[in-house]
Amino acid sequence: MTSHFLSVEGLAKIYPTTDGKPGTPVFEDIHFAIERGEFICIIGHSGCGKTTILNVLAGLEEASAGGAIMDDREIDGPSLDRGVVFQGHALMPWMTVLGNVAFATKSRWPEWSKAKIEEHCTTYLEMVGLGHAIHKKPAELSGGMKQRVGIARAFAIEPKMLLLDEPFGALDALTRGTIQDELLKIVRATQQTVFMITHDVDEAILLADKVILMSNGPLAKIAEIVEITMPRDRTRAEMHHDPQFYRIRNHLVDFLVNRSKGYAGSDAAQLHDAKHPPVVRPGLVSDGTPPGDNGGRPVLKQVVNQ
Amino acid sequence: MKTTLTFRAAVLSLFIFVMFIGVWHLATLAPKESAATQAANAEYAELMGKGAEKASGFPSPEKVGSAFVKYLSDPFYDNGPNDKGIGIQVGYSLLRVGTGFLLAMLFALPLGFVIGMSPLMTRALNPFIQILKPISPLAWMPLALYTLKDSEVSGIFVIFICSLWPMLINTAFGVAGVRRDWINVARTLEVNPLRKAFLVILPAAAPTILTGMRISMGIAWIVIVAAEMLVGGTGIGYFVWNEWNNLALPNVIFAITMIGLVGMALDLGFGTLQKFVTYRE
Ligand SMILES: Nc1ncnc2c1ncn2[C@@H]1O[C@H](COP(=O)(O)OP(=O)(O)O)[C@@H](O)[C@H]1O
Ligand SMILES: [Mg+2]
């Protein structure tokens, strides 16, 4: 039995190759946990299986091995308990903005009256700053506005957990910043548990409590879990004044640029315990910290759980 | 010139039309007939009796024009089986097309849905569809007449069978091609199958389905003329056949024009419907 809100255990995914034989696993033996109210970001190079993991959590895809347990129940299919924000917004173009959110709300609370649904949806659409556009069709909105509708739709069903797949990937930096702020505000206000894929290091540092770093696929692993130790009320405008910011940022960028590729053969991989991936706090390590003496054994710097 | 393209196109269309009528008029001016043709004509007149006077050469635009006036000024008269107003004849044809088309819809839309949703059904039914699709609908006529034993029902059956394939194939194709993302949205929202079918899949596939219906209607309107020529009794196709038997070519030309106009109106109607269900992404 687990005490975590969500725990992923021994997850693996194998796609068949074109001639029908099972291929190399995209990833295997993936273990991690998420606590209630936590914001988790997952970072890794394209193709390492982030979307696949998210889809397994969403119940849209089946794992080849292992599974996930949320709130003491095994995830074995899609559920209204988990709201998903899709990478390509996935709004239904024949419905208005309000219609899209109402479709979700009506699915969650079929017994609600039309007026109540409309009121509920409007609240969430106003939360993402779209109160003025509720009767527009998605085609009349900019990319950023569409993504906001997608976020409002996911929040409107008041799920136990929110899953976001590179929600801002297609947006320009300015729009992305604004929506990140909005997301942060709503998540803080609602104490929402979030699992989010991103390829933007700054975004991860701003939003996440923990960042899961994945090594390159195939056979991708969780290389590290980076705890973001900066105060939780950080803002996009202020956070880079915190000395921790650059330490964390450098650590993440270093991983993506240098360590993620050669991870398979490195010291870290030999020490790797899939069930307890190393947890690190690069933000709290001052640059002069000696590595410590472990009798010549290779050692992971900054690891707090070994 | 600050005229719109539409306006200029309209002027050009009108010009082409006037030219066409003019050339037609000149070509059908009473020719000085040679002795030989006169003799032949006389012989022909002998054979055909009184009707032959109508057959002297291709009708002039004036004659066709008067046929237009005659038929359009009283479209709904009914003087027995071989003499009905054009409105009544077109009405019969539309009724047959409408009935056959509706029956085809009732059959093709649900079946197309099932095929589109299930890769197994797609594969299993594909060979049958591929074989049945290219068969001329009229080839079914003898079989229909034999089994259904009623020319009226057989006519409707022929329309049914020719409307079926484009609707069926387009529905299946549209349903199978609904964006994965939209299906996934419905799945994560635990939408029940009926709601999913009507609120997600149907609107998503509607433009493709309507294209199929439009094609079906076009084919049905082409086929009804031939079917009515075969089956007889009533309808615009029978009218053409009947006037040909009377050698009343102006009436035939009038009927041909009507077939074109009604066909165009039907297509425009479906075009409008299509715009209505088309969404911009
Ligand atoms: N349906 C599929 N069939 C075969 N291979 C797939 C399929 N979906 C994803 N993959 C493979 O799985 C790997 C991980 O994909 P994905 O989870 O989308 O990665 P990410 O989101 O991290 O970029 C990729 O190498 C991709 O080619
Ligand atoms: Mg992805």
Coordinates of C-alpha atoms and ligand atoms in Angstrom, one line a residue:
Chain A
M1 CA 0.0 0.0 0.0
T2 CA 1.2 3.4 -0.8
S3 CA 0.9 6.7 1.1
H4 CA 1.5 8.8 -2.0
F5 CA -1.3 10.6 -3.8
L6 CA -0.1 9.1 -7.1
S7 CA 2.5 6.5 -7.5
V8 CA 3.9 5.1 -10.7
E9 CA 5.5 1.7 -10.3
G10 CA 7.6 -0.2 -12.8
L11 CA 6.1 1.5 -15.8
A12 CA 7.4 0.3 -19.2
K13 CA 6.3 0.8 -22.8
I14 CA 7.2 -1.3 -25.8
Y15 CA 5.9 -0.5 -29.2
P16 CA 5.9 -3.2 -31.8
T17 CA 8.2 -2.5 -34.7
T18 CA 6.9 -2.4 -38.3
D19 CA 7.3 -6.1 -38.8
G20 CA 5.2 -6.8 -35.7
K21 CA 8.0 -7.9 -33.3
P22 CA 8.3 -6.1 -30.0
G23 CA 10.8 -3.2 -30.3
T24 CA 13.2 -1.9 -27.7
P25 CA 11.3 -0.4 -24.7
V26 CA 10.9 3.3 -25.0
F27 CA 11.4 3.3 -21.3
E28 CA 11.2 0.7 -18.5
D29 CA 11.2 0.4 -14.8
I30 CA 9.9 4.0 -14.3
H31 CA 9.1 4.8 -10.6
F32 CA 8.0 8.1 -9.2
A33 CA 5.4 9.5 -6.9
I34 CA 3.4 12.7 -6.7
E35 CA 1.9 14.1 -3.5
R36 CA -1.4 15.9 -3.3
G37 CA -1.0 19.6 -4.3
E38 CA 2.4 19.1 -5.9
F39 CA 3.4 20.6 -9.2
I40 CA 5.6 18.2 -11.1
C41 CA 7.3 19.0 -14.4
I42 CA 9.0 16.4 -16.5
I43 CA 11.8 17.4 -18.9
G44 CA 13.6 15.3 -21.4
H45 CA 14.6 15.2 -25.0
S46 CA 12.0 14.5 -27.7
G47 CA 11.3 10.8 -28.0
C48 CA 12.1 9.8 -24.5
G49 CA 8.5 8.9 -23.8
K50 CA 7.1 11.9 -21.9
T51 CA 3.9 11.9 -23.8
T52 CA 3.5 8.2 -23.4
I53 CA 3.9 8.4 -19.6
L54 CA 1.3 11.2 -19.5
N55 CA -1.1 9.3 -21.7
V56 CA -0.7 6.3 -19.4
L57 CA -1.5 8.5 -16.4
A58 CA -4.5 9.9 -18.4
G59 CA -5.6 6.4 -19.0
L60 CA -5.5 7.0 -22.8
E61 CA -2.8 4.5 -23.3
E62 CA -1.9 1.2 -21.7
A63 CA 1.5 0.5 -20.3
S64 CA 3.4 -2.6 -21.4
A65 CA 4.3 -3.3 -17.8
G66 CA 3.8 -1.7 -14.4
G67 CA 1.1 0.8 -13.6
A68 CA 0.0 3.8 -11.7
I69 CA -2.2 4.2 -8.6
M70 CA -4.0 7.4 -7.9
D71 CA -5.8 8.0 -4.7
D72 CA -5.5 4.3 -3.9
R73 CA -7.1 3.3 -7.2
E74 CA -5.4 1.7 -10.1
I75 CA -5.6 3.8 -13.3
D76 CA -7.1 1.6 -15.9
G77 CA -8.8 4.1 -18.3
P78 CA -9.6 7.7 -18.8
S79 CA -11.5 9.4 -15.9
L80 CA -13.0 12.7 -15.0
D81 CA -10.7 12.6 -12.0
R82 CA -7.8 13.6 -14.3
G83 CA -8.1 16.6 -16.5
V84 CA -5.9 16.7 -19.6
V85 CA -4.7 19.8 -21.5
F86 CA -3.6 18.6 -24.9
Q87 CA -0.6 19.9 -26.7
G88 CA -2.7 20.9 -29.8
H89 CA -5.5 22.5 -27.6
A90 CA -7.9 19.9 -29.0
L91 CA -10.9 22.3 -28.9
M92 CA -13.9 21.3 -31.0
P93 CA -14.1 23.9 -33.7
W94 CA -17.8 23.6 -34.3
M95 CA -18.6 24.6 -30.7
T96 CA -18.1 28.1 -29.2
V97 CA -15.6 28.7 -26.5
L98 CA -18.4 28.4 -23.9
G99 CA -19.7 25.3 -25.7
N100 CA -16.4 23.6 -25.4
V101 CA -16.1 24.2 -21.7
A102 CA -19.8 23.5 -21.2
F103 CA -19.4 20.1 -23.0
A104 CA -16.8 19.2 -20.3
T105 CA -18.8 20.6 -17.5
K106 CA -22.0 18.8 -18.6
S107 CA -20.0 15.5 -18.8
R108 CA -18.9 16.0 -15.2
W109 CA -22.3 17.1 -13.8
P110 CA -25.0 15.9 -16.1
E111 CA -27.7 16.9 -13.7
W112 CA -26.8 20.6 -13.7
S113 CA -29.2 23.1 -15.3
K114 CA -28.1 25.0 -18.3
A115 CA -27.9 28.2 -16.4
K116 CA -25.7 26.7 -13.7
I117 CA -23.4 25.2 -16.3
E118 CA -23.1 28.5 -18.1
E119 CA -22.3 30.3 -14.8
H120 CA -19.7 27.7 -13.9
C121 CA -18.0 27.8 -17.3
T122 CA -18.0 31.6 -17.3
T123 CA -16.2 31.6 -14.0
Y124 CA -13.4 29.5 -15.3
L125 CA -13.2 31.3 -18.6
E126 CA -12.9 34.6 -16.7
M127 CA -10.2 33.1 -14.6
V128 CA -8.1 32.6 -17.8
G129 CA -9.0 36.1 -19.0
L130 CA -11.4 35.1 -21.7
G131 CA -14.7 36.5 -20.2
H132 CA -15.1 38.6 -23.3
A133 CA -14.7 35.8 -25.9
I134 CA -17.0 33.2 -24.6
H135 CA -19.3 33.2 -27.6
K136 CA -16.5 33.1 -30.2
K137 CA -15.5 30.0 -32.2
P138 CA -12.0 28.7 -31.6
A139 CA -11.0 29.7 -35.1
E140 CA -11.5 33.3 -34.2
L141 CA -9.0 33.1 -31.4
S142 CA -5.2 33.3 -31.3
G143 CA -3.1 30.3 -30.4
G144 CA -2.6 31.6 -26.8
M145 CA -6.4 32.1 -26.3
K146 CA -7.2 28.6 -27.6
Q147 CA -4.7 27.1 -25.2
R148 CA -6.3 29.1 -22.4
V149 CA -9.7 27.7 -23.3
G150 CA -8.1 24.2 -23.1
I151 CA -6.9 25.1 -19.6
A152 CA -10.2 26.4 -18.5
R153 CA -11.9 23.3 -19.9
A154 CA -9.5 21.1 -17.8
F155 CA -10.0 23.1 -14.6
A156 CA -13.7 23.4 -15.1
I157 CA -14.3 19.7 -14.3
E158 CA -12.4 20.2 -11.0
P159 CA -10.2 17.1 -11.5
K160 CA -8.1 15.6 -8.7
M161 CA -5.1 15.9 -11.0
L162 CA -4.2 18.0 -14.0
L163 CA -2.1 16.6 -16.8
L164 CA -0.5 19.0 -19.3
D165 CA 1.5 18.0 -22.4
E166 CA 3.7 20.8 -23.5
P167 CA 0.7 23.2 -23.3
F168 CA 2.7 26.3 -24.2
G169 CA 5.0 24.7 -26.7
A170 CA 3.5 26.4 -29.8
L171 CA 3.2 29.9 -28.2
D172 CA 5.5 32.8 -28.5
A173 CA 7.6 33.8 -25.5
L174 CA 5.4 36.7 -24.5
T175 CA 2.1 34.9 -24.6
R176 CA 3.7 31.9 -22.9
G177 CA 4.8 34.2 -20.0
T178 CA 1.4 35.6 -19.5
I179 CA -0.3 32.2 -19.5
Q180 CA 2.3 30.7 -17.2
D181 CA 1.4 33.5 -14.7
E182 CA -2.3 32.7 -15.0
L183 CA -1.7 29.0 -14.6
L184 CA 0.4 29.6 -11.6
K185 CA -2.2 31.8 -10.0
I186 CA -5.0 29.3 -10.6
V187 CA -3.0 26.3 -9.4
R188 CA -2.0 28.2 -6.2
A189 CA -5.6 29.2 -5.6
T190 CA -7.0 25.7 -6.2
Q191 CA -4.2 23.7 -4.7
Q192 CA -4.3 21.6 -7.8
T193 CA -2.0 18.6 -8.3
V194 CA -0.3 19.0 -11.6
F195 CA 1.8 16.8 -13.9
M196 CA 3.2 18.8 -16.8
I197 CA 5.6 18.1 -19.7
T198 CA 7.7 21.0 -20.8
H199 CA 10.8 21.6 -22.8
D200 CA 11.3 25.0 -21.3
V201 CA 13.7 25.0 -18.4
D202 CA 12.6 28.4 -17.1
E203 CA 9.0 27.4 -17.2
A204 CA 9.8 24.3 -15.1
I205 CA 11.7 26.3 -12.5
L206 CA 8.9 28.9 -12.3
L207 CA 6.1 26.4 -11.9
A208 CA 7.4 23.1 -10.5
D209 CA 8.0 21.9 -7.0
K210 CA 10.0 19.0 -8.5
V211 CA 11.4 18.4 -11.9
I212 CA 11.8 14.9 -13.2
L213 CA 14.7 14.6 -15.6
M214 CA 14.6 11.8 -18.2
S215 CA 17.5 10.5 -20.1
N216 CA 17.3 9.9 -23.8
G217 CA 15.3 7.0 -25.2
P218 CA 15.1 4.3 -26.1
L219 CA 15.4 2.7 -22.7
A220 CA 14.9 6.1 -21.1
K221 CA 15.2 6.4 -17.3
I222 CA 14.4 8.9 -14.7
A223 CA 17.9 10.2 -14.3
E224 CA 17.2 12.6 -11.4
I225 CA 14.5 14.3 -9.6
V226 CA 15.4 17.9 -9.0
E227 CA 13.7 19.7 -6.1
I228 CA 13.1 23.4 -6.8
T229 CA 14.0 24.8 -3.4
M230 CA 13.2 28.4 -4.2
P231 CA 10.3 29.9 -2.2
R232 CA 6.9 28.9 -3.6
D233 CA 5.7 32.4 -4.0
R234 CA 8.3 33.1 -6.7
T235 CA 7.2 35.1 -9.7
R236 CA 8.5 35.2 -13.3
A237 CA 9.6 38.8 -12.8
E238 CA 11.5 38.2 -9.6
M239 CA 12.8 34.7 -9.6
H240 CA 16.0 35.3 -11.5
H241 CA 17.2 37.6 -8.6
D242 CA 17.3 34.6 -6.4
P243 CA 20.9 33.1 -6.4
Q244 CA 19.3 29.6 -6.4
F245 CA 17.8 30.3 -9.8
Y246 CA 21.0 30.1 -11.8
R247 CA 22.3 27.1 -9.9
I248 CA 19.1 25.2 -10.7
R249 CA 19.0 26.5 -14.2
N250 CA 22.6 25.5 -14.9
H251 CA 22.0 22.1 -13.5
L252 CA 19.0 21.5 -15.7
V253 CA 20.6 22.9 -18.8
D254 CA 23.8 20.9 -18.1
F255 CA 21.7 17.8 -17.9
L256 CA 19.8 18.4 -21.1
V257 CA 22.9 19.4 -23.1
N258 CA 25.6 17.1 -21.7
R259 CA 24.4 14.4 -19.4
S260 CA 21.1 13.1 -20.9
K261 CA 22.8 11.7 -24.0
G262 CA 25.5 9.7 -22.5
Y263 CA 23.5 8.7 -19.4
A264 CA 23.4 5.0 -20.3
G265 CA 27.1 4.4 -19.7
S266 CA 27.9 6.9 -17.0
D267 CA 28.7 6.5 -13.3
A268 CA 25.3 7.8 -12.5
A269 CA 23.7 4.9 -14.5
Q270 CA 25.7 2.3 -12.6
L271 CA 24.5 3.7 -9.3
H272 CA 21.0 4.2 -10.6
D273 CA 18.3 2.6 -8.6
A274 CA 15.2 2.8 -10.6
K275 CA 12.9 2.5 -7.6
H276 CA 14.6 5.4 -5.9
P277 CA 16.0 7.8 -8.5
P278 CA 18.4 10.3 -7.0
V279 CA 16.8 13.4 -5.6
V280 CA 18.9 16.5 -5.9
R281 CA 18.7 20.1 -4.7
P282 CA 21.1 22.1 -6.9
G283 CA 19.6 25.3 -5.6
L284 CA 21.0 24.8 -2.1
V285 CA 24.5 23.8 -3.1
S286 CA 27.0 26.6 -3.0
D287 CA 29.6 26.3 -5.7
G288 CA 32.5 25.6 -3.3
T289 CA 31.0 22.5 -1.7
P290 CA 33.6 19.7 -1.8
P291 CA 32.3 16.5 -3.4
G292 CA 33.0 14.5 -0.2
D293 CA 35.2 11.4 0.1
N294 CA 33.6 8.0 -0.5
G295 CA 36.7 5.9 -0.7
G296 CA 37.2 6.4 -4.4
R297 CA 33.7 5.2 -5.3
P298 CA 32.0 7.4 -7.9
V299 CA 29.4 9.5 -6.2
L300 CA 26.5 11.6 -7.2
K301 CA 26.8 15.2 -6.1
Q302 CA 24.0 16.9 -4.3
V303 CA 22.0 13.8 -3.9
V304 CA 19.8 14.0 -0.8
N305 CA 18.2 10.5 -0.7
Q306 CA 21.3 8.2 -0.7
Chain B
M1 CA -13.0 49.7 -64.8
K2 CA -14.1 49.3 -61.2
T3 CA -16.6 46.5 -61.7
T4 CA -16.5 43.4 -59.6
L5 CA -15.4 40.1 -61.0
T6 CA -18.9 38.7 -60.5
F7 CA -20.4 41.4 -62.5
R8 CA -18.0 41.0 -65.4
A9 CA -18.5 37.2 -65.3
A10 CA -22.3 37.7 -65.4
V11 CA -22.0 40.0 -68.4
L12 CA -19.8 37.5 -70.2
S13 CA -22.2 34.7 -69.4
L14 CA -25.1 36.7 -70.8
F15 CA -23.0 37.4 -73.9
I16 CA -22.2 33.7 -74.4
F17 CA -25.9 32.8 -74.0
V18 CA -27.0 35.4 -76.5
M19 CA -24.4 34.2 -79.0
F20 CA -25.5 30.6 -78.5
I21 CA -29.1 31.5 -79.2
G22 CA -28.0 33.6 -82.2
V23 CA -26.0 30.8 -83.7
W24 CA -28.7 28.3 -83.0
H25 CA -31.2 30.7 -84.6
L26 CA -29.1 31.1 -87.7
A27 CA -28.4 27.4 -88.0
T28 CA -32.1 26.5 -87.9
L29 CA -33.3 29.1 -90.4
A30 CA -35.5 27.2 -92.8
P31 CA -33.0 25.9 -95.4
K32 CA -33.6 25.8 -99.1
E33 CA -34.2 22.1 -99.2
S34 CA -32.8 20.1 -102.1
A35 CA -35.2 17.9 -104.1
A36 CA -33.7 14.8 -102.7
T37 CA -34.3 15.8 -99.0
Q38 CA -37.8 17.0 -99.9
A39 CA -38.6 13.6 -101.4
A40 CA -37.1 11.9 -98.4
N41 CA -39.1 14.1 -96.1
A42 CA -42.2 13.5 -98.0
E43 CA -41.7 9.8 -97.7
Y44 CA -41.0 10.1 -94.0
A45 CA -44.1 12.2 -93.6
E46 CA -46.0 9.4 -95.3
L47 CA -44.6 6.9 -92.8
M48 CA -45.1 9.0 -89.7
G49 CA -48.5 10.4 -90.6
K50 CA -49.5 13.7 -89.1
G51 CA -46.7 13.8 -86.6
A52 CA -44.1 14.3 -89.2
E53 CA -44.7 18.0 -89.6
K54 CA -43.1 18.4 -86.1
A55 CA -40.0 16.7 -87.2
S56 CA -38.9 18.9 -90.0
G57 CA -35.3 19.6 -89.0
F58 CA -33.9 20.7 -85.7
P59 CA -36.3 23.0 -83.8
S60 CA -35.5 26.7 -83.8
P61 CA -35.0 28.6 -80.6
E62 CA -38.4 30.3 -81.2
K63 CA -40.1 26.9 -81.2
V64 CA -38.3 25.8 -78.1
G65 CA -39.1 29.2 -76.5
S66 CA -42.8 28.7 -77.1
A67 CA -42.6 25.3 -75.6
F68 CA -41.1 26.9 -72.5
V69 CA -43.9 29.4 -72.4
K70 CA -46.6 26.8 -72.9
Y71 CA -45.3 24.4 -70.2
L72 CA -44.2 27.0 -67.6
S73 CA -47.5 29.0 -67.9
D74 CA -49.4 26.0 -66.7
P75 CA -47.1 23.6 -64.9
F76 CA -49.6 21.6 -62.9
Y77 CA -52.4 20.6 -65.3
D78 CA -53.3 16.9 -65.5
N79 CA -55.1 15.6 -68.6
G80 CA -54.6 11.9 -68.1
P81 CA -51.6 9.6 -68.1
N82 CA -49.7 11.0 -71.1
D83 CA -50.4 14.6 -70.7
K84 CA -49.4 16.2 -67.4
G85 CA -47.8 19.6 -66.5
I86 CA -44.1 19.8 -66.1
G87 CA -44.5 20.6 -62.4
I88 CA -46.3 17.4 -61.8
Q89 CA -43.7 15.4 -63.8
V90 CA -40.8 17.0 -62.0
G91 CA -42.7 16.4 -58.8
Y92 CA -43.0 12.7 -59.4
S93 CA -39.2 12.5 -60.2
L94 CA -38.3 14.5 -57.0
L95 CA -40.6 12.3 -54.9
R96 CA -38.9 9.1 -56.2
V97 CA -35.4 10.6 -55.8
G98 CA -36.3 11.9 -52.3
T99 CA -37.7 8.6 -51.1
G100 CA -34.8 6.5 -52.5
F101 CA -32.3 9.0 -51.1
L102 CA -33.9 9.1 -47.7
L103 CA -34.0 5.3 -47.5
A104 CA -30.3 5.2 -48.5
M105 CA -29.6 7.8 -45.8
L106 CA -31.3 5.7 -43.1
F107 CA -29.2 2.8 -44.2
A108 CA -25.9 4.4 -45.1
L109 CA -25.4 6.8 -42.1
P110 CA -25.7 4.2 -39.3
L111 CA -23.8 1.6 -41.2
G112 CA -21.1 4.1 -42.2
F113 CA -20.8 5.0 -38.6
V114 CA -20.2 1.4 -37.6
I115 CA -17.7 0.8 -40.4
G116 CA -15.9 4.0 -39.6
M117 CA -15.6 3.2 -35.9
S118 CA -14.4 -0.3 -36.4
P119 CA -11.3 -1.2 -38.4
L120 CA -12.5 -4.9 -38.4
M121 CA -15.8 -3.9 -40.0
T122 CA -14.0 -1.7 -42.5
R123 CA -11.8 -4.6 -43.6
A124 CA -14.6 -7.2 -43.6
L125 CA -17.1 -5.1 -45.6
N126 CA -14.6 -3.5 -48.0
P127 CA -14.6 -6.2 -50.6
F128 CA -18.4 -6.1 -50.9
I129 CA -18.5 -2.4 -51.2
Q130 CA -15.7 -2.4 -53.8
I131 CA -17.6 -4.9 -55.9
L132 CA -21.1 -3.4 -55.5
K133 CA -20.0 0.2 -56.0
P134 CA -19.1 0.2 -59.7
I135 CA -22.3 -1.6 -60.7
S136 CA -24.5 0.7 -62.8
P137 CA -27.7 1.2 -60.8
L138 CA -29.7 0.4 -63.8
A139 CA -28.2 -3.0 -64.0
W140 CA -30.2 -3.8 -60.8
M141 CA -33.5 -2.9 -62.6
P142 CA -34.4 -6.4 -63.9
L143 CA -33.6 -8.0 -60.6
A144 CA -35.6 -5.3 -58.8
L145 CA -38.6 -5.6 -61.2
Y146 CA -38.5 -9.4 -60.7
T147 CA -38.3 -9.4 -56.9
L148 CA -40.2 -6.3 -56.1
K149 CA -42.8 -6.8 -58.8
D150 CA -43.7 -3.1 -58.9
S151 CA -42.2 -0.6 -61.3
E152 CA -42.7 2.3 -58.9
V153 CA -40.9 0.5 -56.1
S154 CA -38.2 -0.7 -58.5
G155 CA -37.5 2.9 -59.5
I156 CA -37.1 3.9 -55.9
F157 CA -34.9 0.9 -55.3
V158 CA -32.6 2.0 -58.1
I159 CA -32.3 5.5 -56.6
F160 CA -31.6 3.9 -53.2
I161 CA -28.9 1.7 -54.5
C162 CA -27.1 4.5 -56.4
S163 CA -27.3 6.9 -53.5
L164 CA -26.0 4.4 -51.1
W165 CA -22.4 4.1 -51.9
P166 CA -21.1 7.6 -51.9
M167 CA -23.0 8.2 -48.6
L168 CA -21.8 5.0 -47.1
I169 CA -18.2 5.4 -48.1
N170 CA -18.0 9.1 -47.1
T171 CA -19.6 8.5 -43.8
A172 CA -17.2 5.7 -43.0
F173 CA -14.3 7.7 -44.2
G174 CA -15.4 10.8 -42.2
V175 CA -16.0 8.9 -39.0
A176 CA -12.7 7.0 -39.3
G177 CA -10.9 10.3 -39.8
V178 CA -12.1 12.2 -36.8
R179 CA -9.1 13.8 -35.1
R180 CA -7.7 11.5 -32.4
D181 CA -7.5 14.6 -30.1
W182 CA -11.2 15.1 -30.1
I183 CA -11.9 11.5 -29.4
N184 CA -9.4 11.6 -26.6
V185 CA -11.1 14.7 -25.2
A186 CA -14.4 12.8 -25.1
R187 CA -12.6 9.8 -23.6
T188 CA -11.0 11.8 -20.8
L189 CA -14.4 13.3 -20.1
E190 CA -16.0 9.9 -19.9
V191 CA -18.7 10.9 -22.4
N192 CA -21.2 8.2 -23.0
P193 CA -21.2 6.6 -26.5
L194 CA -24.4 8.2 -27.7
R195 CA -23.3 11.7 -26.7
K196 CA -19.9 11.0 -28.2
A197 CA -21.6 9.9 -31.5
F198 CA -23.9 12.9 -31.8
L199 CA -21.8 15.7 -30.2
V200 CA -18.3 14.8 -31.3
I201 CA -18.1 12.3 -34.1
L202 CA -21.1 13.5 -36.1
P203 CA -20.2 17.2 -36.2
A204 CA -16.6 16.4 -36.8
A205 CA -17.5 14.1 -39.8
A206 CA -20.4 16.2 -41.0
P207 CA -18.6 18.0 -43.8
T208 CA -17.3 14.7 -45.3
I209 CA -20.7 13.1 -44.8
L210 CA -22.5 16.0 -46.5
T211 CA -20.0 15.8 -49.4
G212 CA -21.1 12.2 -49.8
M213 CA -24.8 13.1 -49.7
R214 CA -24.2 15.8 -52.3
I215 CA -22.5 13.4 -54.7
S216 CA -25.3 10.8 -54.0
M217 CA -27.9 13.4 -54.9
G218 CA -26.1 14.3 -58.1
I219 CA -26.0 10.7 -59.2
A220 CA -29.6 10.0 -58.1
W221 CA -30.8 12.9 -60.3
I222 CA -28.9 11.6 -63.3
V223 CA -30.1 8.0 -62.7
I224 CA -33.8 8.9 -62.2
V225 CA -34.1 10.2 -65.8
A226 CA -32.8 6.9 -67.2
A227 CA -34.9 4.8 -64.7
E228 CA -38.1 6.6 -65.6
M229 CA -37.4 6.1 -69.3
L230 CA -37.2 2.4 -68.6
V231 CA -40.1 2.2 -66.1
G232 CA -42.4 4.7 -67.7
G233 CA -45.7 6.2 -66.4
T234 CA -44.7 9.5 -64.8
G235 CA -41.7 11.7 -64.1
I236 CA -39.4 13.9 -66.1
G237 CA -37.6 11.0 -67.6
Y238 CA -40.8 9.5 -68.9
F239 CA -41.8 12.9 -70.2
V240 CA -38.6 13.1 -72.3
W241 CA -39.2 9.6 -73.6
N242 CA -42.8 10.4 -74.4
E243 CA -42.1 13.6 -76.2
W244 CA -39.4 11.8 -78.2
N245 CA -42.0 9.2 -79.2
N246 CA -44.2 12.1 -80.3
L247 CA -41.1 13.5 -82.1
A248 CA -41.8 16.8 -80.3
L249 CA -38.2 17.9 -80.1
P250 CA -38.9 21.4 -78.7
N251 CA -40.5 19.7 -75.7
V252 CA -37.5 17.4 -75.3
I253 CA -35.2 20.3 -75.3
F254 CA -37.4 22.1 -72.8
A255 CA -37.4 19.0 -70.6
I256 CA -33.6 18.7 -70.8
T257 CA -33.2 22.2 -69.7
M258 CA -35.6 21.6 -66.8
I259 CA -33.5 18.5 -65.7
G260 CA -30.4 20.7 -65.7
L261 CA -32.1 23.5 -63.7
V262 CA -33.6 21.2 -61.1
G263 CA -30.3 19.3 -60.8
M264 CA -28.5 22.6 -60.3
A265 CA -31.0 23.7 -57.6
L266 CA -30.6 20.4 -55.8
D267 CA -26.8 20.8 -55.8
L268 CA -27.0 24.4 -54.6
G269 CA -29.2 23.2 -51.8
F270 CA -26.7 20.7 -50.7
G271 CA -23.9 23.2 -51.1
T272 CA -25.7 25.5 -48.7
L273 CA -26.2 22.7 -46.2
Q274 CA -22.5 21.9 -46.5
K275 CA -21.5 25.4 -45.7
F276 CA -23.7 25.2 -42.7
V277 CA -21.9 22.2 -41.2
T278 CA -18.4 23.1 -42.3
Y279 CA -16.2 24.4 -39.5
R280 CA -13.0 26.4 -39.6
E281 CA -10.1 25.1 -37.5
Ligands
LIG1 N1 2.0 4.6 -31.7 C1 3.3 4.5 -31.7 N2 3.9 3.5 -32.3 C2 5.2 3.3 -32.3 N3 6.1 4.1 -31.7 C3 5.6 5.1 -31.0 C4 4.2 5.4 -30.9 N4 4.0 6.5 -30.2 C5 5.2 6.9 -29.8 N5 6.1 6.0 -30.3 C6 7.6 6.2 -30.0 O1 7.8 6.2 -28.6 C7 8.8 7.1 -28.3 C8 8.3 8.1 -27.3 O2 7.3 8.9 -27.8 P1 6.6 10.1 -27.0 O3 6.1 9.6 -25.7 O4 5.7 10.9 -27.9 O5 8.0 11.0 -26.6 P2 8.1 12.5 -26.1 O6 6.7 13.0 -25.8 O7 9.0 12.4 -25.0 O8 8.7 13.3 -27.2 C9 9.2 7.8 -29.6 O9 10.4 7.3 -30.0 C10 8.1 7.4 -30.6 O10 8.7 7.2 -31.8
MG2 MG 5.5 14.6 -26.6

